[in-house]
Each structure stands twice: as C-alpha cells, then as structure tokens.
mmCIF file of C-alpha atoms and ligand atoms in Angstrom:
data_model
loop_
_atom_site.group_PDB
_atom_site.id
_atom_site.type_symbol
_atom_site.label_atom_id
_atom_site.label_comp_id
_atom_site.label_asym_id
_atom_site.label_seq_id
_atom_site.Cartn_x
_atom_site.Cartn_y
_atom_site.Cartn_z
ATOM 1 C CA MET Y 6 210.514 101.198 116.214
ATOM 2 C CA ARG Y 7 212.926 104.213 114.533
ATOM 3 C CA ARG Y 8 215.403 103.608 116.562
ATOM 4 C CA ALA Y 9 215.255 99.235 115.808
ATOM 5 C CA LEU Y 10 215.275 100.112 111.810
ATOM 6 C CA GLY Y 11 217.907 102.307 112.382
ATOM 7 C CA ARG Y 12 220.132 99.952 114.248
ATOM 8 C CA ARG Y 13 218.758 96.648 111.391
ATOM 9 C CA LEU Y 14 219.550 98.907 108.482
ATOM 10 C CA GLY Y 15 222.240 100.400 110.158
ATOM 11 C CA GLY Y 16 225.919 102.049 107.320
ATOM 12 C CA ASP Y 17 226.015 106.139 106.473
ATOM 13 C CA SER Y 18 222.968 105.937 103.874
ATOM 14 C CA LEU Y 19 220.312 107.656 105.284
ATOM 15 C CA ILE Y 20 216.937 105.961 105.898
ATOM 16 C CA TYR Y 21 213.705 108.310 104.165
ATOM 17 C CA LEU Y 22 210.498 107.245 104.073
ATOM 18 C CA GLU Y 23 207.552 109.237 102.186
ATOM 19 C CA GLY Y 24 204.389 109.963 104.754
ATOM 20 C CA GLY Y 25 201.125 109.850 102.878
ATOM 21 C CA LYS Y 26 200.008 112.037 100.416
ATOM 22 C CA PRO Y 27 195.953 113.709 99.570
ATOM 23 C CA VAL Y 28 194.386 112.541 97.315
ATOM 24 C CA PRO Y 29 191.678 114.394 95.105
ATOM 25 C CA ARG Y 30 189.058 113.201 94.525
ATOM 26 C CA ASN Y 31 187.464 116.629 92.465
ATOM 27 C CA PHE Y 32 187.752 120.000 92.657
ATOM 28 C CA ASP Y 33 188.094 121.053 96.612
ATOM 29 C CA VAL Y 34 187.360 118.035 97.504
ATOM 30 C CA GLU Y 35 189.828 115.306 98.532
ATOM 31 C CA TYR Y 36 189.419 110.965 99.834
ATOM 32 C CA VAL Y 37 189.013 110.514 103.668
ATOM 33 C CA PHE Y 38 192.883 110.614 103.981
ATOM 34 C CA ARG Y 39 194.445 107.561 105.614
ATOM 35 C CA GLN Y 40 197.951 107.751 106.742
ATOM 36 C CA SER Y 41 200.358 104.993 104.913
ATOM 37 C CA SER Y 42 201.190 102.367 107.379
ATOM 38 C CA ASP Y 43 204.778 102.586 107.815
ATOM 39 C CA PHE Y 44 205.231 106.190 108.882
ATOM 40 C CA LEU Y 45 202.089 105.600 111.394
ATOM 41 C CA TYR Y 46 204.544 102.573 112.115
ATOM 42 C CA LEU Y 47 207.645 104.965 112.728
ATOM 43 C CA THR Y 48 205.817 108.108 113.819
ATOM 44 C CA GLY Y 49 202.212 108.091 114.549
ATOM 45 C CA VAL Y 50 202.001 111.253 112.459
ATOM 46 C CA GLU Y 51 198.560 111.313 111.035
ATOM 47 C CA GLU Y 52 197.979 113.948 109.270
ATOM 48 C CA PRO Y 53 199.594 113.742 104.943
ATOM 49 C CA GLY Y 54 202.565 115.260 103.227
ATOM 50 C CA CYS Y 55 204.855 114.655 106.422
ATOM 51 C CA HIS Y 56 208.899 112.895 105.606
ATOM 52 C CA LEU Y 57 211.237 111.069 108.215
ATOM 53 C CA VAL Y 58 214.265 111.310 108.002
ATOM 54 C CA LEU Y 59 216.640 109.244 109.963
ATOM 55 C CA ASP Y 60 220.944 108.970 109.753
ATOM 56 C CA PRO Y 61 221.407 105.918 111.995
ATOM 57 C CA LYS Y 62 224.756 107.023 112.436
ATOM 58 C CA THR Y 63 224.233 110.318 114.384
ATOM 59 C CA ARG Y 64 221.276 108.155 115.201
ATOM 60 C CA ARG Y 65 219.309 111.557 114.577
ATOM 61 C CA GLU Y 66 215.330 112.307 113.657
ATOM 62 C CA THR Y 67 213.567 115.169 111.816
ATOM 63 C CA LEU Y 68 210.153 114.861 110.609
ATOM 64 C CA PHE Y 69 209.310 117.005 107.804
ATOM 65 C CA VAL Y 70 206.119 119.280 108.065
ATOM 66 C CA PRO Y 71 203.297 121.076 105.217
ATOM 67 C CA ARG Y 72 204.166 124.037 105.952
ATOM 68 C CA VAL Y 73 200.771 126.264 106.193
ATOM 69 C CA ASP Y 74 199.837 129.074 105.466
ATOM 70 C CA SER Y 75 196.531 131.405 107.339
ATOM 71 C CA HIS Y 76 194.337 130.416 103.510
ATOM 72 C CA HIS Y 77 195.460 126.319 105.271
ATOM 73 C CA ARG Y 78 194.390 128.080 108.968
ATOM 74 C CA VAL Y 79 191.210 130.066 107.733
ATOM 75 C CA TRP Y 80 189.858 126.359 106.353
ATOM 76 C CA GLU Y 81 191.964 123.789 107.839
ATOM 77 C CA GLY Y 82 191.986 125.446 111.691
ATOM 78 C CA HIS Y 83 194.877 124.301 113.361
ATOM 79 C CA VAL Y 84 197.806 123.309 112.648
ATOM 80 C CA PRO Y 85 200.584 122.228 115.164
ATOM 81 C CA SER Y 86 204.063 124.550 115.190
ATOM 82 C CA PRO Y 87 207.119 122.463 114.269
ATOM 83 C CA ALA Y 88 207.373 122.983 118.070
ATOM 84 C CA GLN Y 89 204.527 121.040 118.732
ATOM 85 C CA ALA Y 90 204.703 118.885 116.355
ATOM 86 C CA ARG Y 91 208.601 118.189 117.967
ATOM 87 C CA GLU Y 92 206.852 117.174 121.016
ATOM 88 C CA ILE Y 93 203.900 114.980 119.797
ATOM 89 C CA PHE Y 94 205.803 113.152 117.792
ATOM 90 C CA GLY Y 95 209.408 112.932 119.986
ATOM 91 C CA VAL Y 96 211.423 113.470 116.847
ATOM 92 C CA ASP Y 97 214.558 115.207 117.313
ATOM 93 C CA ARG Y 98 214.129 117.979 114.335
ATOM 94 C CA VAL Y 99 210.964 118.849 112.679
ATOM 95 C CA MET Y 100 211.689 121.063 109.656
ATOM 96 C CA TYR Y 101 208.877 122.373 106.668
ATOM 97 C CA ALA Y 102 209.078 120.002 103.717
ATOM 98 C CA ASP Y 103 210.013 122.826 102.007
ATOM 99 C CA GLU Y 104 213.655 122.319 102.908
ATOM 100 C CA LEU Y 105 214.193 118.433 102.516
ATOM 101 C CA LYS Y 106 215.394 118.426 99.474
ATOM 102 C CA LYS Y 107 217.882 120.861 100.053
ATOM 103 C CA PHE Y 108 218.916 118.886 103.128
ATOM 104 C CA LEU Y 109 218.899 115.249 101.419
ATOM 105 C CA GLY Y 110 221.386 117.034 99.149
ATOM 106 C CA ARG Y 111 223.688 114.729 97.833
ATOM 107 C CA ARG Y 112 223.517 111.723 100.903
ATOM 108 C CA LYS Y 113 222.797 108.316 99.692
ATOM 109 C CA VAL Y 114 219.154 106.631 101.498
ATOM 110 C CA ALA Y 115 219.218 103.308 101.778
ATOM 111 C CA PRO Y 116 216.989 101.786 99.336
ATOM 112 C CA LYS Y 117 213.746 101.509 98.787
ATOM 113 C CA ALA Y 118 213.672 97.088 99.055
ATOM 114 C CA ARG Y 119 215.649 96.770 102.656
ATOM 115 C CA LEU Y 120 214.228 99.589 103.772
ATOM 116 C CA ARG Y 121 210.731 97.275 102.785
ATOM 117 C CA ASP Y 122 212.083 94.685 104.006
ATOM 118 C CA ALA Y 123 213.516 95.683 107.108
ATOM 119 C CA LEU Y 124 210.042 96.888 107.744
ATOM 120 C CA ASP Y 125 208.744 93.876 106.936
ATOM 121 C CA GLU Y 126 210.834 92.744 109.502
ATOM 122 C CA LEU Y 127 210.101 95.227 112.450
ATOM 123 C CA ARG Y 128 206.374 94.851 111.519
ATOM 124 C CA ALA Y 129 205.290 91.176 112.144
ATOM 125 C CA CYS Y 130 206.111 90.664 116.036
ATOM 126 C CA LYS Y 131 203.768 93.336 117.907
ATOM 127 C CA THR Y 132 205.176 95.262 120.327
ATOM 128 C CA ASP Y 133 202.632 95.828 123.978
ATOM 129 C CA GLY Y 134 202.427 99.202 122.847
ATOM 130 C CA GLU Y 135 200.959 98.269 119.478
ATOM 131 C CA LEU Y 136 199.149 95.274 120.721
ATOM 132 C CA ALA Y 137 197.311 97.357 123.059
ATOM 133 C CA LEU Y 138 196.085 99.432 120.123
ATOM 134 C CA MET Y 139 195.297 96.302 118.860
ATOM 135 C CA ARG Y 140 193.058 95.535 122.429
ATOM 136 C CA ARG Y 141 190.842 98.420 121.750
ATOM 137 C CA ALA Y 142 190.204 97.925 117.604
ATOM 138 C CA SER Y 143 189.016 95.020 118.955
ATOM 139 C CA GLU Y 144 187.119 95.750 121.908
ATOM 140 C CA VAL Y 145 185.461 98.500 120.058
ATOM 141 C CA SER Y 146 184.653 96.212 116.999
ATOM 142 C CA GLY Y 147 183.577 93.453 119.365
ATOM 143 C CA ALA Y 148 180.622 95.602 121.294
ATOM 144 C CA ALA Y 149 180.098 96.972 117.751
ATOM 145 C CA HIS Y 150 179.484 93.570 116.282
ATOM 146 C CA ARG Y 151 177.311 92.042 119.547
ATOM 147 C CA ALA Y 152 175.315 95.736 118.646
ATOM 148 C CA VAL Y 153 174.562 94.662 115.217
ATOM 149 C CA MET Y 154 173.660 90.246 116.886
ATOM 150 C CA ALA Y 155 171.010 92.743 119.670
ATOM 151 C CA ALA Y 156 169.454 94.628 116.473
ATOM 152 C CA ALA Y 157 169.320 92.113 113.253
ATOM 153 C CA ARG Y 158 165.766 91.489 112.091
ATOM 154 C CA PRO Y 159 163.828 90.334 108.931
ATOM 155 C CA GLY Y 160 162.985 92.216 107.146
ATOM 156 C CA MET Y 161 165.624 95.047 107.967
ATOM 157 C CA LYS Y 162 168.595 96.114 105.071
ATOM 158 C CA GLU Y 163 171.636 94.903 104.855
ATOM 159 C CA TYR Y 164 172.997 98.643 105.234
ATOM 160 C CA GLU Y 165 170.623 99.378 107.938
ATOM 161 C CA LEU Y 166 172.886 96.918 109.817
ATOM 162 C CA GLN Y 167 175.945 98.575 108.815
ATOM 163 C CA ALA Y 168 174.618 101.282 110.190
ATOM 164 C CA VAL Y 169 174.907 100.134 113.467
ATOM 165 C CA PHE Y 170 178.258 98.336 113.390
ATOM 166 C CA GLU Y 171 179.628 101.892 111.640
ATOM 167 C CA ALA Y 172 178.214 103.944 114.456
ATOM 168 C CA GLU Y 173 178.634 101.894 117.294
ATOM 169 C CA CYS Y 174 182.983 102.525 116.066
ATOM 170 C CA LEU Y 175 182.339 105.673 115.543
ATOM 171 C CA LYS Y 176 180.539 106.673 118.822
ATOM 172 C CA ALA Y 177 183.930 104.959 120.215
ATOM 173 C CA GLY Y 178 185.902 107.212 118.466
ATOM 174 C CA LEU Y 179 187.139 105.316 115.597
ATOM 175 C CA LYS Y 180 186.894 107.226 112.632
ATOM 176 C CA HIS Y 181 188.225 104.545 110.247
ATOM 177 C CA LEU Y 182 187.050 101.243 109.477
ATOM 178 C CA ALA Y 183 190.172 98.471 108.685
ATOM 179 C CA TYR Y 184 188.757 97.343 105.284
ATOM 180 C CA PRO Y 185 184.391 98.271 103.601
ATOM 181 C CA SER Y 186 182.011 96.136 105.549
ATOM 182 C CA ILE Y 187 180.583 93.239 104.566
ATOM 183 C CA VAL Y 188 176.913 92.513 105.764
ATOM 184 C CA ALA Y 189 175.805 89.971 103.747
ATOM 185 C CA ALA Y 190 172.161 88.475 103.675
ATOM 186 C CA GLY Y 191 170.824 85.024 102.975
ATOM 187 C CA VAL Y 192 172.354 83.412 100.057
ATOM 188 C CA ASN Y 193 174.628 86.724 99.997
ATOM 189 C CA GLY Y 194 177.405 85.255 102.206
ATOM 190 C CA ALA Y 195 178.882 83.174 99.702
ATOM 191 C CA VAL Y 196 180.255 85.990 98.335
ATOM 192 C CA LEU Y 197 183.603 86.524 99.673
ATOM 193 C CA HIS Y 198 184.221 89.741 99.234
ATOM 194 C CA TYR Y 199 180.210 90.886 99.128
ATOM 195 C CA ARG Y 200 180.645 95.103 98.823
ATOM 196 C CA HIS Y 201 176.752 95.863 97.764
ATOM 197 C CA ASN Y 202 175.717 95.682 101.531
ATOM 198 C CA THR Y 203 171.613 96.623 99.427
ATOM 199 C CA ALA Y 204 169.641 93.373 100.546
ATOM 200 C CA THR Y 205 167.015 92.621 102.935
ATOM 201 C CA LEU Y 206 167.995 89.979 105.431
ATOM 202 C CA ARG Y 207 164.516 87.889 105.090
ATOM 203 C CA ASP Y 208 163.359 85.609 107.960
ATOM 204 C CA GLY Y 209 165.103 81.562 108.209
ATOM 205 C CA GLU Y 210 168.101 83.353 106.624
ATOM 206 C CA LEU Y 211 171.687 83.453 107.560
ATOM 207 C CA LEU Y 212 173.759 87.218 108.269
ATOM 208 C CA LEU Y 213 177.168 86.962 107.720
ATOM 209 C CA ILE Y 214 179.150 89.975 108.402
ATOM 210 C CA ASP Y 215 182.426 90.982 108.117
ATOM 211 C CA ALA Y 216 182.827 93.933 109.741
ATOM 212 C CA GLY Y 217 186.954 95.739 111.937
ATOM 213 C CA ALA Y 218 187.479 99.208 112.563
ATOM 214 C CA GLU Y 219 190.969 100.157 112.786
ATOM 215 C CA HIS Y 220 193.084 101.973 116.170
ATOM 216 C CA LYS Y 221 195.614 104.730 115.225
ATOM 217 C CA GLY Y 222 195.727 102.802 112.802
ATOM 218 C CA TYR Y 223 195.550 99.289 114.260
ATOM 219 C CA ALA Y 224 192.455 96.979 112.538
ATOM 220 C CA ALA Y 225 190.679 93.684 114.331
ATOM 221 C CA ASP Y 226 189.260 92.122 111.695
ATOM 222 C CA ILE Y 227 185.829 90.365 113.319
ATOM 223 C CA THR Y 228 183.078 87.774 111.048
ATOM 224 C CA ARG Y 229 179.793 86.504 112.916
ATOM 225 C CA THR Y 230 177.419 84.101 111.391
ATOM 226 C CA TYR Y 231 173.564 84.159 112.722
ATOM 227 C CA PRO Y 232 170.000 83.421 111.982
ATOM 228 C CA ALA Y 233 168.379 86.514 111.511
ATOM 229 C CA ASN Y 234 165.332 84.966 113.490
ATOM 230 C CA GLY Y 235 166.905 84.048 116.512
ATOM 231 C CA LYS Y 236 167.189 80.760 116.111
ATOM 232 C CA PHE Y 237 168.628 78.243 114.075
ATOM 233 C CA THR Y 238 167.635 75.818 111.182
ATOM 234 C CA PRO Y 239 169.132 72.123 112.044
ATOM 235 C CA ARG Y 240 170.859 72.468 108.739
ATOM 236 C CA GLN Y 241 172.206 75.773 109.739
ATOM 237 C CA ARG Y 242 173.230 74.691 113.105
ATOM 238 C CA ASP Y 243 174.840 71.497 111.262
ATOM 239 C CA VAL Y 244 177.204 73.349 108.841
ATOM 240 C CA TYR Y 245 177.857 76.048 112.038
ATOM 241 C CA GLN Y 246 179.328 73.646 114.061
ATOM 242 C CA ILE Y 247 181.859 72.024 111.239
ATOM 243 C CA VAL Y 248 183.442 76.071 111.417
ATOM 244 C CA LEU Y 249 182.207 77.060 114.829
ATOM 245 C CA GLU Y 250 184.181 73.124 115.688
ATOM 246 C CA THR Y 251 187.038 73.635 112.990
ATOM 247 C CA GLN Y 252 187.891 77.330 114.453
ATOM 248 C CA LYS Y 253 188.353 76.770 118.156
ATOM 249 C CA ALA Y 254 190.807 73.292 117.119
ATOM 250 C CA CYS Y 255 193.226 75.529 114.698
ATOM 251 C CA ILE Y 256 193.115 78.545 118.233
ATOM 252 C CA GLU Y 257 194.154 75.680 120.514
ATOM 253 C CA ALA Y 258 197.182 74.559 118.588
ATOM 254 C CA ALA Y 259 198.497 78.148 116.740
ATOM 255 C CA ARG Y 260 201.576 78.150 118.811
ATOM 256 C CA VAL Y 261 204.679 78.913 119.090
ATOM 257 C CA GLY Y 262 206.422 76.910 115.828
ATOM 258 C CA VAL Y 263 203.738 75.777 114.553
ATOM 259 C CA VAL Y 264 203.376 76.641 110.788
ATOM 260 C CA SER Y 265 200.620 78.703 109.631
ATOM 261 C CA ALA Y 266 200.416 76.141 106.327
ATOM 262 C CA ASP Y 267 200.264 73.223 108.099
ATOM 263 C CA LEU Y 268 197.302 75.260 110.558
ATOM 264 C CA HIS Y 269 195.406 75.654 107.544
ATOM 265 C CA VAL Y 270 195.958 71.854 105.847
ATOM 266 C CA ARG Y 271 194.271 71.068 109.524
ATOM 267 C CA SER Y 272 191.307 73.036 109.321
ATOM 268 C CA MET Y 273 191.326 72.133 105.485
ATOM 269 C CA ARG Y 274 191.147 68.996 107.497
ATOM 270 C CA LEU Y 275 187.977 69.184 109.434
ATOM 271 C CA ILE Y 276 185.800 70.860 107.399
ATOM 272 C CA ALA Y 277 186.666 68.094 105.034
ATOM 273 C CA GLU Y 278 185.195 65.631 107.790
ATOM 274 C CA GLY Y 279 182.731 67.373 108.881
ATOM 275 C CA LEU Y 280 181.381 67.789 105.244
ATOM 276 C CA LYS Y 281 181.352 63.983 104.627
ATOM 277 C CA SER Y 282 178.731 63.129 108.033
ATOM 278 C CA LEU Y 283 176.711 65.858 106.229
ATOM 279 C CA GLY Y 284 176.784 63.361 102.580
ATOM 280 C CA LEU Y 285 178.716 66.450 100.692
ATOM 281 C CA LEU Y 286 181.928 64.835 100.519
ATOM 282 C CA ARG Y 287 183.710 61.143 100.033
ATOM 283 C CA GLY Y 288 186.268 59.727 100.304
ATOM 284 C CA GLU Y 289 189.794 59.896 101.578
ATOM 285 C CA THR Y 290 190.256 62.537 103.910
ATOM 286 C CA ASP Y 291 193.279 63.133 102.831
ATOM 287 C CA GLY Y 292 192.635 63.163 99.230
ATOM 288 C CA LEU Y 293 189.774 65.271 100.076
ATOM 289 C CA VAL Y 294 192.356 67.955 100.789
ATOM 290 C CA GLU Y 295 195.531 66.399 98.225
ATOM 291 C CA GLY Y 296 193.068 66.854 95.249
ATOM 292 C CA GLY Y 297 191.147 70.470 95.943
ATOM 293 C CA ALA Y 298 187.509 69.282 96.516
ATOM 294 C CA VAL Y 299 187.205 70.473 100.139
ATOM 295 C CA ARG Y 300 187.981 74.183 98.643
ATOM 296 C CA MET Y 301 184.975 73.904 96.826
ATOM 297 C CA PHE Y 302 183.357 74.717 100.061
ATOM 298 C CA TYR Y 303 186.088 76.091 101.394
ATOM 299 C CA PRO Y 304 188.236 78.098 99.076
ATOM 300 C CA HIS Y 305 189.924 81.021 101.317
ATOM 301 C CA GLY Y 306 193.081 80.447 103.562
ATOM 302 C CA LEU Y 307 192.542 80.232 107.172
ATOM 303 C CA THR Y 308 194.764 83.088 108.503
ATOM 304 C CA HIS Y 309 196.615 86.001 107.877
ATOM 305 C CA MET Y 310 198.734 88.459 109.240
ATOM 306 C CA LEU Y 311 196.860 91.718 111.544
ATOM 307 C CA GLY Y 312 198.594 94.760 111.660
ATOM 308 C CA LEU Y 313 198.480 98.563 110.897
ATOM 309 C CA ASP Y 314 197.335 96.703 107.992
ATOM 310 C CA VAL Y 315 194.248 94.026 108.116
ATOM 311 C CA HIS Y 316 196.444 92.068 105.641
ATOM 312 C CA ASP Y 317 199.720 92.925 107.767
ATOM 313 C CA VAL Y 318 203.332 91.768 106.363
ATOM 314 C CA THR Y 319 204.400 88.755 106.744
ATOM 315 C CA GLY Y 320 207.791 89.163 108.602
ATOM 316 C CA GLY Y 321 209.439 90.242 105.450
ATOM 317 C CA LYS Y 322 212.653 87.930 103.883
ATOM 318 C CA LYS Y 323 214.340 86.352 106.738
ATOM 319 C CA ARG Y 324 211.728 84.454 107.460
ATOM 320 C CA ALA Y 325 210.800 82.625 104.390
ATOM 321 C CA MET Y 326 209.803 79.508 103.995
ATOM 322 C CA PRO Y 327 208.929 77.058 101.527
ATOM 323 C CA ASN Y 328 205.412 75.693 102.071
ATOM 324 C CA PRO Y 329 205.655 72.559 103.652
ATOM 325 C CA THR Y 330 202.437 71.654 102.996
ATOM 326 C CA LYS Y 331 201.245 69.779 99.616
ATOM 327 C CA VAL Y 332 198.145 72.349 99.345
ATOM 328 C CA PRO Y 333 198.853 76.465 98.125
ATOM 329 C CA VAL Y 334 198.921 78.787 100.508
ATOM 330 C CA ARG Y 335 199.809 82.288 100.914
ATOM 331 C CA PHE Y 336 200.439 82.501 103.895
ATOM 332 C CA VAL Y 337 203.602 80.086 105.041
ATOM 333 C CA ALA Y 338 205.329 81.480 107.645
ATOM 334 C CA LYS Y 339 206.346 79.990 111.814
ATOM 335 C CA LEU Y 340 204.412 81.282 114.056
ATOM 336 C CA GLU Y 341 206.175 83.837 116.738
ATOM 337 C CA PRO Y 342 205.784 85.397 120.466
ATOM 338 C CA GLY Y 343 203.804 88.917 119.326
ATOM 339 C CA PHE Y 344 202.531 87.655 116.135
ATOM 340 C CA VAL Y 345 198.498 88.668 115.754
ATOM 341 C CA ILE Y 346 196.764 86.416 113.723
ATOM 342 C CA THR Y 347 193.538 85.687 112.005
ATOM 343 C CA MET Y 348 191.575 82.156 112.322
ATOM 344 C CA GLU Y 349 188.816 81.929 109.598
ATOM 345 C CA PRO Y 350 187.255 79.082 108.240
ATOM 346 C CA GLY Y 351 184.493 79.526 106.597
ATOM 347 C CA VAL Y 352 181.612 76.945 104.593
ATOM 348 C CA TYR Y 353 179.780 78.268 101.505
ATOM 349 C CA PHE Y 354 177.706 77.284 98.567
ATOM 350 C CA ILE Y 355 179.013 79.456 95.767
ATOM 351 C CA GLU Y 356 177.188 78.595 92.406
ATOM 352 C CA ALA Y 357 179.862 79.420 89.817
ATOM 353 C CA LEU Y 358 181.874 76.419 91.852
ATOM 354 C CA ILE Y 359 179.255 74.345 92.349
ATOM 355 C CA LYS Y 360 177.389 74.869 88.623
ATOM 356 C CA ASP Y 361 180.830 74.610 87.102
ATOM 357 C CA ALA Y 362 181.796 71.918 84.222
ATOM 358 C CA ALA Y 363 185.339 71.619 84.152
ATOM 359 C CA LEU Y 364 185.414 71.112 88.676
ATOM 360 C CA ARG Y 365 181.706 68.936 87.887
ATOM 361 C CA ARG Y 366 183.817 66.596 86.369
ATOM 362 C CA LYS Y 367 187.150 66.838 88.232
ATOM 363 C CA HIS Y 368 185.396 66.660 91.561
ATOM 364 C CA LYS Y 369 182.708 64.027 90.367
ATOM 365 C CA THR Y 370 183.472 60.336 92.919
ATOM 366 C CA SER Y 371 184.153 63.224 95.969
ATOM 367 C CA VAL Y 372 181.279 65.450 95.522
ATOM 368 C CA ASP Y 373 177.676 65.139 95.966
ATOM 369 C CA PHE Y 374 176.757 67.869 93.445
ATOM 370 C CA ALA Y 375 173.007 66.802 93.954
ATOM 371 C CA LYS Y 376 173.367 67.374 97.592
ATOM 372 C CA ALA Y 377 175.128 70.649 97.114
ATOM 373 C CA GLU Y 378 173.217 71.758 94.799
ATOM 374 C CA SER Y 379 170.303 71.286 97.655
ATOM 375 C CA PHE Y 380 172.275 73.948 99.227
ATOM 376 C CA LEU Y 381 172.586 77.183 96.895
ATOM 377 C CA ASP Y 382 169.930 79.263 98.940
ATOM 378 C CA PHE Y 383 172.302 78.332 101.917
ATOM 379 C CA GLY Y 384 174.968 81.232 101.344
ATOM 380 C CA GLY Y 385 178.046 80.700 103.602
ATOM 381 C CA VAL Y 386 179.216 80.652 107.058
ATOM 382 C CA ARG Y 387 182.438 82.292 108.517
ATOM 383 C CA ILE Y 388 183.990 82.725 111.879
ATOM 384 C CA GLU Y 389 186.586 84.827 112.828
ATOM 385 C CA ASP Y 390 188.563 86.224 115.347
ATOM 386 C CA ASP Y 391 192.211 87.851 116.582
ATOM 387 C CA ILE Y 392 194.677 86.261 117.788
ATOM 388 C CA VAL Y 393 198.052 87.016 119.312
ATOM 389 C CA ILE Y 394 200.084 84.028 119.469
ATOM 390 C CA GLN Y 395 202.253 83.562 122.936
ATOM 391 C CA ALA Y 396 205.073 82.544 124.167
ATOM 392 C CA ASP Y 397 204.345 79.669 125.898
ATOM 393 C CA GLY Y 398 200.804 77.821 125.425
ATOM 394 C CA PRO Y 399 197.547 78.676 123.957
ATOM 395 C CA ALA Y 400 197.358 82.405 121.993
ATOM 396 C CA GLN Y 401 195.253 84.691 123.370
ATOM 397 C CA ASN Y 402 191.832 85.661 121.667
ATOM 398 C CA LEU Y 403 191.482 89.035 120.958
ATOM 399 C CA THR Y 404 188.244 89.093 119.708
ATOM 400 C CA ASP Y 405 185.255 89.131 123.078
ATOM 401 C CA VAL Y 406 181.689 88.567 120.462
ATOM 402 C CA PRO Y 407 179.370 84.986 120.924
ATOM 403 C CA LYS Y 408 180.118 82.212 118.937
ATOM 404 C CA GLU Y 409 178.793 79.159 120.101
ATOM 405 C CA ILE Y 410 175.351 78.277 119.504
ATOM 406 C CA ALA Y 411 173.571 78.409 122.668
ATOM 407 C CA ALA Y 412 175.705 82.229 122.983
ATOM 408 C CA VAL Y 413 174.495 82.900 119.838
ATOM 409 C CA GLU Y 414 170.235 82.896 119.927
ATOM 410 C CA ALA Y 415 171.289 84.317 123.296
ATOM 411 C CA ALA Y 416 172.646 87.493 122.063
ATOM 412 C CA CYS Y 417 170.089 87.591 119.109
ATOM 413 C CA ALA Y 418 166.691 86.797 121.466
ATOM 414 C CA ARG Y 419 164.166 89.381 120.530
HETATM 415 N N1 LIG U 23 187.777 90.840 106.178
HETATM 416 C C1 LIG U 23 188.674 89.828 104.817
HETATM 417 C C2 LIG U 23 190.118 89.241 105.952
HETATM 418 O O1 LIG U 23 189.010 88.684 106.609
HETATM 419 O O2 LIG U 23 190.662 88.779 105.077
HETATM 420 MN MN1 LIG U 24 190.275 88.407 108.069
HETATM 421 MN MN1 LIG U 25 187.331 89.313 108.307
#
C-alpha cells in the first residue's frame, strides 16, 4: 500500500500522514481510540499519536511513535521499542514523534488534497489481504446475527438483543463495532438510524437489526429483519418478500462495468412494482421512480462502498462520473473487481413522510395514503448483505445469515 501510494504521488515531495490522536473525555479518561482509516491502511498501527513519512524518491519509510516514559509504562503497560515497532510494521525506520519536526525540516510535503485523492483511489479496490480481513469481519458479524435470531423473544428489550450481538463479536476478539448497532423493534424499524435501543420487542412485531463489527479496521455492515415470535404474518411476509426479491435481483446484477446508480434505479423499480401489487402505489413504474413516489417507502440508497470505513471511499477523482439516471443518488461509480459494496433495499412506513402535507399533495395520485396509514404500526424491512465484485460472473456474497423466509423462520424457531 505504501509503495503504491509512493508510485501514485511520485515527485520530490515527501508524503506525510498523521495518525489519530487520543481524544480526552474528561479528567484522566479518554474516548476509546480508533485509528484513522488512512493510517491503518498504510501502516496497520492501531496506537494513537503516530506519524508516517514516505519518501517516494528514496522509497524510505519512516514511522514516528510517541516517546513513552516510565510513568506511561506504569499505567499503560508495555509499549514496543522502536526496534520492535520496525519489525512489527515492516518499515525502514522508526523514530520518536518529537523528532518529526526536525526530520521534515524545510522539505516539501505533498498537498493534503492530492494525498486524499490518491488514498481514495487506492483504497477503493480491495486486495486479497484486505478481503481476508473483511471475510473475518463478516464471519463474526454473521455468527452474531444468527445468535440474536436464536435469542430474540417477545418481551425482550432491544438493548438485551444488542448485548447478544456485541458479546458475540467481543468473544471472537473483535473489539470495535463498525458503527453503532441499530436494534429496532416494531415501529422503530422505520427510523433509519435508530439508536435508542431501549424499547421492548412485542409479540407480532418485526425486529430490524443493522449491526456489524470491524476486524483490524475492516467493516461488516449487515441488516436482517424478522418476526419477534418467529413466524411472519401474511402482511409482514408480503413486504418482506418484495425487499428480498429486490435484493437478490440487484446482487445478481452487480457485475463489473455496471453503474451503481443504475442498480439503485433497478431496486426502485422492483420495489415500486411490489408496492403496486400491494395497492400502496399506483401508476406507471417509470413515473413512480422518477417522480419520487417510491421514495415515500424507500428513502435511502441501495448501496455504498464498504472497507475501512462503513461508508467507504468511492474511488477518487479519476473514477468520478456524472449520475446517468434521473433520480438523485449519492454513490455513482462503475463497479470494478475488488470493490466491496452493500446491497440494502428496504421498505418502511415512516409517519414523518406519510403524514407530510406537501408530500401528500405531491403524490396524491400515486400513493394510496389511506392504505399507507394502515401500515403505520408496521415499522420497516431492510435486508443488507456485503458483496465483492468479481472480475467475471456474479459477485461473491460475504454475508452468511439466513434471509429466505423459511430459513429465517427456522433460525428463529423456539
Ligand atoms: N449501517 C449503516 C448503513 O447501513 O449504511
Ligand atoms: Mn449499509
Ligand atoms: Mn447497515
């Protein structure tokens, strides 16, 4: 990674990258530290207070680590010596951070914007080594999801289920979550970034859980939705099946050269058709997609890049392209081998949208609002897997958690 970056930037300038710094929370206490993703990418160093200097000309790599005193050793324990750090991280030289200023002297450093762009470009395609780390994050997160499926019962609190998920990850040695767990019972499933996790799961409701751990910085991002009592009602089954069929069709279509925004439109069309069959939408599918009526029930993107960040870099300026579709989409990129992306369609019944006067006027011919209101106790369904784009053929799915209705009901069996 460091070599590739040196080649990309070249020239006489040094490449300088600062690692994350500890963030104080209050007296003597710091927030849990998580290394900056760029620094992890280039060094694998998980400790705060480090710096990296690469010299593209001489190819010399110098890591700067904090100088620790005996006080630090008393409170924090063993810290690798510079010689040990050199060995562990495979750099040419390790120096102390207090020597950095003198080391840089008057030498020119590559501008931050160029460095940012080069890193965005490099980080987009995952190497085999990175994919192995992502597989581990997915494997552990998938097992944790299955444990929650087996544990969920009406009467449990959302945070009890969160505890099951997070304990499984921690027991496997994955100390960091990739993002705050969303554990949403019933109507809370319609809150896209629900974080309270304090409600009680009730009989007859769905549970939507969007949670993933990271391994050496690499994220998993997985969502499953299933019935609290282990058996879908006919109405839950209808909505679930629309989301599932949409997700499977989009995974099948996610191949090299396909533009992510076109996949998003495909998912909107499939959801529009499904919601038409339930009588929630009416009219031509194109009009429902382009006019935004589908967004009343599916107001987020289908996919995003996944890697060291849960919403990972999108490939740098070189890959930037105009959105070829008629709908607003944030992530627009032509898929390449080694891209890891999520596939996460959903259908939600969101009071703030369904009751909005301006939206009701705008979509009065396309949406059956009386019917939509009858779903206000429903919550939502999202199904999210993580996939790797392959050079040939269909994508490889990293997520191993039941999602077919029969398999979900079997996994939730009491
Ligand atoms: N968990 C955040 C997302 O699905 O994008
Ligand atoms: Mn996601
Ligand atoms: Mn997610």
